[in-house]
XYZ file of C-alpha atoms in Angstrom:
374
model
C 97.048 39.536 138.573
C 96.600 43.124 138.979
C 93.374 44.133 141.047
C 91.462 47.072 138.846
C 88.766 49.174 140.846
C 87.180 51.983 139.929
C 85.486 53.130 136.856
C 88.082 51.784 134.761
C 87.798 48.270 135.748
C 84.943 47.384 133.975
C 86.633 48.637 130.465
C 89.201 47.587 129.111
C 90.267 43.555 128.430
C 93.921 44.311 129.136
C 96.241 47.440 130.126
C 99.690 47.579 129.003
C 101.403 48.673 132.671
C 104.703 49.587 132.170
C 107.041 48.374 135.029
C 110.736 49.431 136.053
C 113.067 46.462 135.848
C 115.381 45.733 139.689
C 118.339 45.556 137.074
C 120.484 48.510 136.103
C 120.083 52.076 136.061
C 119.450 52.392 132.711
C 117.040 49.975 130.716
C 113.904 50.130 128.477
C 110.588 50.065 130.599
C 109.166 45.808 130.308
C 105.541 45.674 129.040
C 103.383 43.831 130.839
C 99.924 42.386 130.309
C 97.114 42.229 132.739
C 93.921 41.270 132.480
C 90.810 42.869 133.695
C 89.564 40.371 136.480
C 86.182 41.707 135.376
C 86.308 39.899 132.208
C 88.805 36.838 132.707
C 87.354 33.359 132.567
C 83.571 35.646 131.842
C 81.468 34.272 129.081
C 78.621 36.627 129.831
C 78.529 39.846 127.474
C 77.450 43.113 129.060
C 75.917 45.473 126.778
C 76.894 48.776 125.972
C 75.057 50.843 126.744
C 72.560 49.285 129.059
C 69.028 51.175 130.797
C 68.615 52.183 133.793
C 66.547 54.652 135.934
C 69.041 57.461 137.257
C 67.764 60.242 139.803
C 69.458 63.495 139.531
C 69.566 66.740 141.578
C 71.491 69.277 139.819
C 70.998 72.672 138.455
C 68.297 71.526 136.219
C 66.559 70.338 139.283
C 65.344 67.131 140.895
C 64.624 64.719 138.412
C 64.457 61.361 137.286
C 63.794 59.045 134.587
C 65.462 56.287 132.302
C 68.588 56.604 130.885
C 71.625 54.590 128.909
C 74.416 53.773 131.174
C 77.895 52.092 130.517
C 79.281 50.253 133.421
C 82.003 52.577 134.371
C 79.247 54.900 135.392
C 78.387 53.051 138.046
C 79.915 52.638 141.581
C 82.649 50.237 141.978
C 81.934 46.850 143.014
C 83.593 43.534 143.147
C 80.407 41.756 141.664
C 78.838 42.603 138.501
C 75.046 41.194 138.464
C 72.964 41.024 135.581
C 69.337 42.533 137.147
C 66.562 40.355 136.397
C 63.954 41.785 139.298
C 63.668 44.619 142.028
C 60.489 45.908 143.836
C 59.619 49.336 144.936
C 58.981 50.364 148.162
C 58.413 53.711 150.102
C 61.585 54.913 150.281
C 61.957 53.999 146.466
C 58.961 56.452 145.883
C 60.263 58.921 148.230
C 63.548 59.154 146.698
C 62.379 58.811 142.865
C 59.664 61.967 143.412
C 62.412 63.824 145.895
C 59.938 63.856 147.974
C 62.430 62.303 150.937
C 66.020 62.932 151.785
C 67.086 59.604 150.781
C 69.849 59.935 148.517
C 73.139 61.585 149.825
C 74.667 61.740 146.469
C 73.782 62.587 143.240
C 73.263 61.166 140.637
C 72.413 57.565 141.281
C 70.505 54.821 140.098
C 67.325 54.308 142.078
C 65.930 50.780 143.615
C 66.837 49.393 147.210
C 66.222 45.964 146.317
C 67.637 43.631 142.945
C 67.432 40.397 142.687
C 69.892 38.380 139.555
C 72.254 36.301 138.243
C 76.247 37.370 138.609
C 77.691 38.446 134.729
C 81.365 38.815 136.735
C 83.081 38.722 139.907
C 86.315 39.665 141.052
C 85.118 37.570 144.485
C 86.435 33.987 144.200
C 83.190 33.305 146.119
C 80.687 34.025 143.308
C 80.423 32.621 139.676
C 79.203 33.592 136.795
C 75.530 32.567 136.478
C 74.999 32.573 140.782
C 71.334 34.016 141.509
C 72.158 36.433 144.476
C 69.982 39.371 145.823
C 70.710 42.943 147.269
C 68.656 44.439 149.759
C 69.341 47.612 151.075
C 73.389 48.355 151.852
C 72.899 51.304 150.892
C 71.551 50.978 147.660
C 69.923 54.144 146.089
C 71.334 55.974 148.956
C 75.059 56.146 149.046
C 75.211 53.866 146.003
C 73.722 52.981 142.325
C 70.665 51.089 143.367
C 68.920 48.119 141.152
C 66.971 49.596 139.040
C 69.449 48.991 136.202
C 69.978 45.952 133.928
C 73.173 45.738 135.180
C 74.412 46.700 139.130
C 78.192 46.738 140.261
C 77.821 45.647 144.076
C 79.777 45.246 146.590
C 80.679 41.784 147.081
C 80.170 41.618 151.086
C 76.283 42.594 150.945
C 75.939 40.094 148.090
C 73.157 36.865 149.556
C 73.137 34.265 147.431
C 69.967 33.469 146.641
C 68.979 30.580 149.111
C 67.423 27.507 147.965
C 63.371 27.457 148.082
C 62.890 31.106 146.662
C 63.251 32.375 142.855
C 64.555 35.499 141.751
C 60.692 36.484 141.232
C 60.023 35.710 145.043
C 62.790 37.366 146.444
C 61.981 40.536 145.234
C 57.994 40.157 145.928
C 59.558 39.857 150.067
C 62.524 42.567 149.179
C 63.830 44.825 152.156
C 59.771 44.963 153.324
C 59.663 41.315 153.998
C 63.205 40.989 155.188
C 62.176 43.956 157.669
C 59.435 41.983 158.475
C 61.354 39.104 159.020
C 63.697 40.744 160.741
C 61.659 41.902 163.295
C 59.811 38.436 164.312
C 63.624 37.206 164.470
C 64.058 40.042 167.155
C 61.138 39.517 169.285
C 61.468 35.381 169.033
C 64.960 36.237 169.929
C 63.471 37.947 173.050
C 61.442 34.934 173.978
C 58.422 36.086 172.199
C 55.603 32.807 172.153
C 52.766 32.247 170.421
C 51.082 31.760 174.107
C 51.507 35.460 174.542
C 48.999 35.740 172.256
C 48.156 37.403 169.095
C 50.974 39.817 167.437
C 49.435 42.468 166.439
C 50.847 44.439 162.678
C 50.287 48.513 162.164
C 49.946 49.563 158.382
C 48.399 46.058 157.272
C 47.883 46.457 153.969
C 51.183 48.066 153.078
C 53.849 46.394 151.634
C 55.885 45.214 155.126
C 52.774 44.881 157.055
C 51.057 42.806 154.255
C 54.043 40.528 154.094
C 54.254 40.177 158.335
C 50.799 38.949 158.775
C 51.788 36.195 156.070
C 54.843 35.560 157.995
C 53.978 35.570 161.366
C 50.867 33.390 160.865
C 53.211 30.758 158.903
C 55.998 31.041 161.919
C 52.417 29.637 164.170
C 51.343 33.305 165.554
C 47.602 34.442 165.527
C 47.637 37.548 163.934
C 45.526 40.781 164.466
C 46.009 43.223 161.253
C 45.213 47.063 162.185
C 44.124 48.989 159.087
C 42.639 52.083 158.104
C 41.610 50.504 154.873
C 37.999 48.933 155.517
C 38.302 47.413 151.621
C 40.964 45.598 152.573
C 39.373 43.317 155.455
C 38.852 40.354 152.900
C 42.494 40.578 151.467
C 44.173 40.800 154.886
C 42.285 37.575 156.052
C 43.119 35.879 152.969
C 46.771 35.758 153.963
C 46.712 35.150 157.131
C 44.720 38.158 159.622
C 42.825 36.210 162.150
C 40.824 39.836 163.199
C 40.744 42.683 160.691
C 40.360 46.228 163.451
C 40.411 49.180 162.588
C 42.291 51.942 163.168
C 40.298 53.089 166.412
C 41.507 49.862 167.822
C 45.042 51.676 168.276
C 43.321 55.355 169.313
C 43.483 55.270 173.129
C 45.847 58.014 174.945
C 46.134 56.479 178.767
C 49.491 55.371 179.447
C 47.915 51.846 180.148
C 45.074 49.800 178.926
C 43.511 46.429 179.037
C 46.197 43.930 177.722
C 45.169 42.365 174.432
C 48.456 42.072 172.481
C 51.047 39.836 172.638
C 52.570 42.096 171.093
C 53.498 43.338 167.309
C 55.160 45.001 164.542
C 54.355 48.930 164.080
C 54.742 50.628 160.571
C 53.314 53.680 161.639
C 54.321 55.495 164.962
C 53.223 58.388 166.696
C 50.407 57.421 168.708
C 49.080 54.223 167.332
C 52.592 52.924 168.746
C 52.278 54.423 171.786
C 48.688 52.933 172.239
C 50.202 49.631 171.278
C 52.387 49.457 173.838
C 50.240 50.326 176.392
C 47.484 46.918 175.532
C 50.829 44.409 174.598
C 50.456 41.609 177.680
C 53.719 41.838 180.240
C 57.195 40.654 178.647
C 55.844 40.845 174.995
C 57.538 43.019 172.417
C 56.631 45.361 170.156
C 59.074 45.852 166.790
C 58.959 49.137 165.475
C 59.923 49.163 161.498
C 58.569 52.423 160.518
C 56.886 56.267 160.791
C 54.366 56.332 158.170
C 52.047 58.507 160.233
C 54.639 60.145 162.944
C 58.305 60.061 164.177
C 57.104 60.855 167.459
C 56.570 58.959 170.435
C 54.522 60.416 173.327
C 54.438 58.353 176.121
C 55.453 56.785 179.531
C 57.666 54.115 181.054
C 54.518 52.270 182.821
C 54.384 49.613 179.768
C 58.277 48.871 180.267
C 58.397 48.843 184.329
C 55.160 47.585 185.296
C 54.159 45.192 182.201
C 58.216 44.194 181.147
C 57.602 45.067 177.379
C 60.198 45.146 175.374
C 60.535 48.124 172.287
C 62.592 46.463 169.639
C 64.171 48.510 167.052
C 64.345 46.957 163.460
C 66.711 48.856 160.919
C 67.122 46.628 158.549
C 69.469 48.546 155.613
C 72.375 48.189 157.691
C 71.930 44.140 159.265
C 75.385 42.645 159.299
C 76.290 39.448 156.959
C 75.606 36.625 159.433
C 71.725 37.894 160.330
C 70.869 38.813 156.786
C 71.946 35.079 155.914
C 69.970 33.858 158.717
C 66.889 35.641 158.030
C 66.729 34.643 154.277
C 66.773 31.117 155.053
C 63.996 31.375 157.092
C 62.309 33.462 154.467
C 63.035 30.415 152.411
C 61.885 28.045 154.731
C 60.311 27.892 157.929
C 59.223 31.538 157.595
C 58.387 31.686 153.585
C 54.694 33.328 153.250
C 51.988 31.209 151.504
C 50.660 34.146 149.936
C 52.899 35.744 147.973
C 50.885 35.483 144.796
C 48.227 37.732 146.420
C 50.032 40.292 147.849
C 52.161 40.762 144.740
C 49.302 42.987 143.437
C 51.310 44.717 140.316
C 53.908 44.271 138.253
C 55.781 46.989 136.301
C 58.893 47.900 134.085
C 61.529 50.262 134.452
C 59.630 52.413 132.719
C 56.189 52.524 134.650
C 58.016 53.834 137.802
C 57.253 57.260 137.813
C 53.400 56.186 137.745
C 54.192 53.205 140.453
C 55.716 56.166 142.479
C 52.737 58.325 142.428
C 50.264 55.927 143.201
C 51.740 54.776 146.259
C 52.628 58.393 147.634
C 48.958 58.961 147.105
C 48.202 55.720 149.328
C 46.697 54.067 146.176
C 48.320 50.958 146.598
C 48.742 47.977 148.642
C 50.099 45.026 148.634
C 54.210 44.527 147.270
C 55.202 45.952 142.892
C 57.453 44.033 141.725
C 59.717 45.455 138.997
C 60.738 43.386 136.471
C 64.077 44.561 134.693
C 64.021 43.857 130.961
């Protein structure tokens, strides 16, 4: 069998390849017929056209908005999944607005996260009908991204969806609760204890800080959630906060102070990090996942030479295979929040994003959006 990639591969049933027989000098051209692996032994049919929400930045401007796609206008892939669910998070709203340098091409299909069943696969290792998930590798950065009814992936950042989660769940945790995930893996992986004492999470009521309190306090942590959102005190304790402080609890400039932490997650940065570090108890670790308020960091070494804490970097878009598998199972399992009902607090279509996008660049929401992919 001939391996198609590219545009083309998703076309055609057959090509008619003509091929230059090892006899003689002088003979007719042989015919031969190949079939496109992306339809061979397929019983799924994939629609043409199909919608999805495309982000442009041309001459006419930065724009975005839903459009009718074929599937030779997307990326090439070895999987073809039909897109039943994605989510939207910051850097969704960034890059849908322009408001961030996200993308590095143009155009592409937005949505970092998509969650589905596969319609084809050149990849002996998935079958038409698997459930797999996306999140991240690139998507709606270097790639088409999931907010499409049908996504052409790359076969090697393909996670089959692991037993104890739905398609629907998957995307309510997304790249914020695999981020969250990923950094309690990190810090357990650094001998982090529940006897350090309580983990403190930055940026609460957001989407990765909503789903780490829910996490950590199912993985047997005590959890302190830090938000500037005084309305939000009942929801944060109703998945999980032990204390609800404010955001004065982080405001403290010395380079050391009173150790009260075990340590934490930070979405924010700037100095609320900074002040973090300097009340985390010695040898616990602070993850940090984000810069909603700076990308600065103004401080000293006392916290790491004196105390032993440990600054743990989580970059989660670019986990290799064997980590990503790891962490979904114990999103699955061990680590699966109890609450994801709650802090799923909307759910939209493709063609509510522009309003989803707004609202949470405004700091309207909380809480994950789920996008469900008709």
């Amino acid at each position: 069998m001939l391996h198609l990639s590219g545009p083309d591969a998703g076309q055609a049933a057959v090509n008619r390849i003509p091929i230059l027989p090892r006899w003689g000098k002088t003979c007719r051209f042989a015919t031969a017929i190949v079939e496109n692996p992306f339809t061979r032994n397929q019983h799924m049919t994939i629609p043409t056209p199909f919608s999805a929400f495309r982000i442009h930045n041309d001459d006419a401007g930065y724009r975005s908005g839903l459009e009718q796609l074929t599937l030779d206008q997307l990326n090439p892939g070895e999987v073809v999944v039909r897109a039943r669910w994605s989510s939207v998070n910051y850097k969704d709203a960034l890059a849908g607005t322009g408001q961030g340098k996200i993308l590095r091409r143009f155009p592409l299909v937005g949505g970092i996260d998509v969650a589905g069943e596969v319609a084809a696969s050149t990849d002996p290792a998935f079958r038409e009908g698997d459930s797999v998930l996306v999140t991240g590798c690139g998507l709606s950065e270097t790639r088409d991204g999931g907010y499409s009814q049908y996504v052409r992936l790359e076969s090697k950042w393909v996670i089959p969806l692991p037993a104890g989660l739905s398609l629907r769940e998957a995307m309510v945790l997304g790249t914020a609760g695999f981020t969250a995930a990923l950094a309690l893996l990190r810090m357990v992986e650094n001998r982090q204890t529940p006897a350090h004492g309580p983990l403190a999470v930055t940026g609460a009521s957001g989407g990765v800080g909503s789903l780490a309190v829910d996490i950590f306090s199912r993985a047997g942590f005590e959890v302190h959630a830090i938000s500037g959102k005084a309305e939000a005190k009942d929801y944060l304790t109703g998945i999980g906060a032990t204390q609800v402080l404010g955001r004065e609890a982080l405001a403290t400039t010395r380079p050391m102070e009173s150790a009260r932490f075990g340590g934490g997650l930070d979405n924010v940065g700037g100095t609320m990090l900074t002040s973090l570090l300097a009340q985390t108890m010695p040898y616990g670790n602070v993850a940090s996942a984000g810069l909603a308020a700076s990308a600065q960091l103004d401080m000293t070494v006392m916290p790491f030479i004196i105390r032993g804490v440990s600054l743990l970097g989580v970059a989660s878009a670019g986990t290799a295979r064997d980590i990503r598998e790891q962490v979904w199972q114990h999103l699955a399992d061990d680590w699966k929040p109890r609450h994801l009902d709650s802090i799923c607090t909307r759910e939209a279509g493709l063609a509510e994003l522009p309003d989803v996008f707004a609202s949470m660049l405004a700091g309207g929401s909380f809480g994950r959006t789920v996008v469900r992919v008709d």
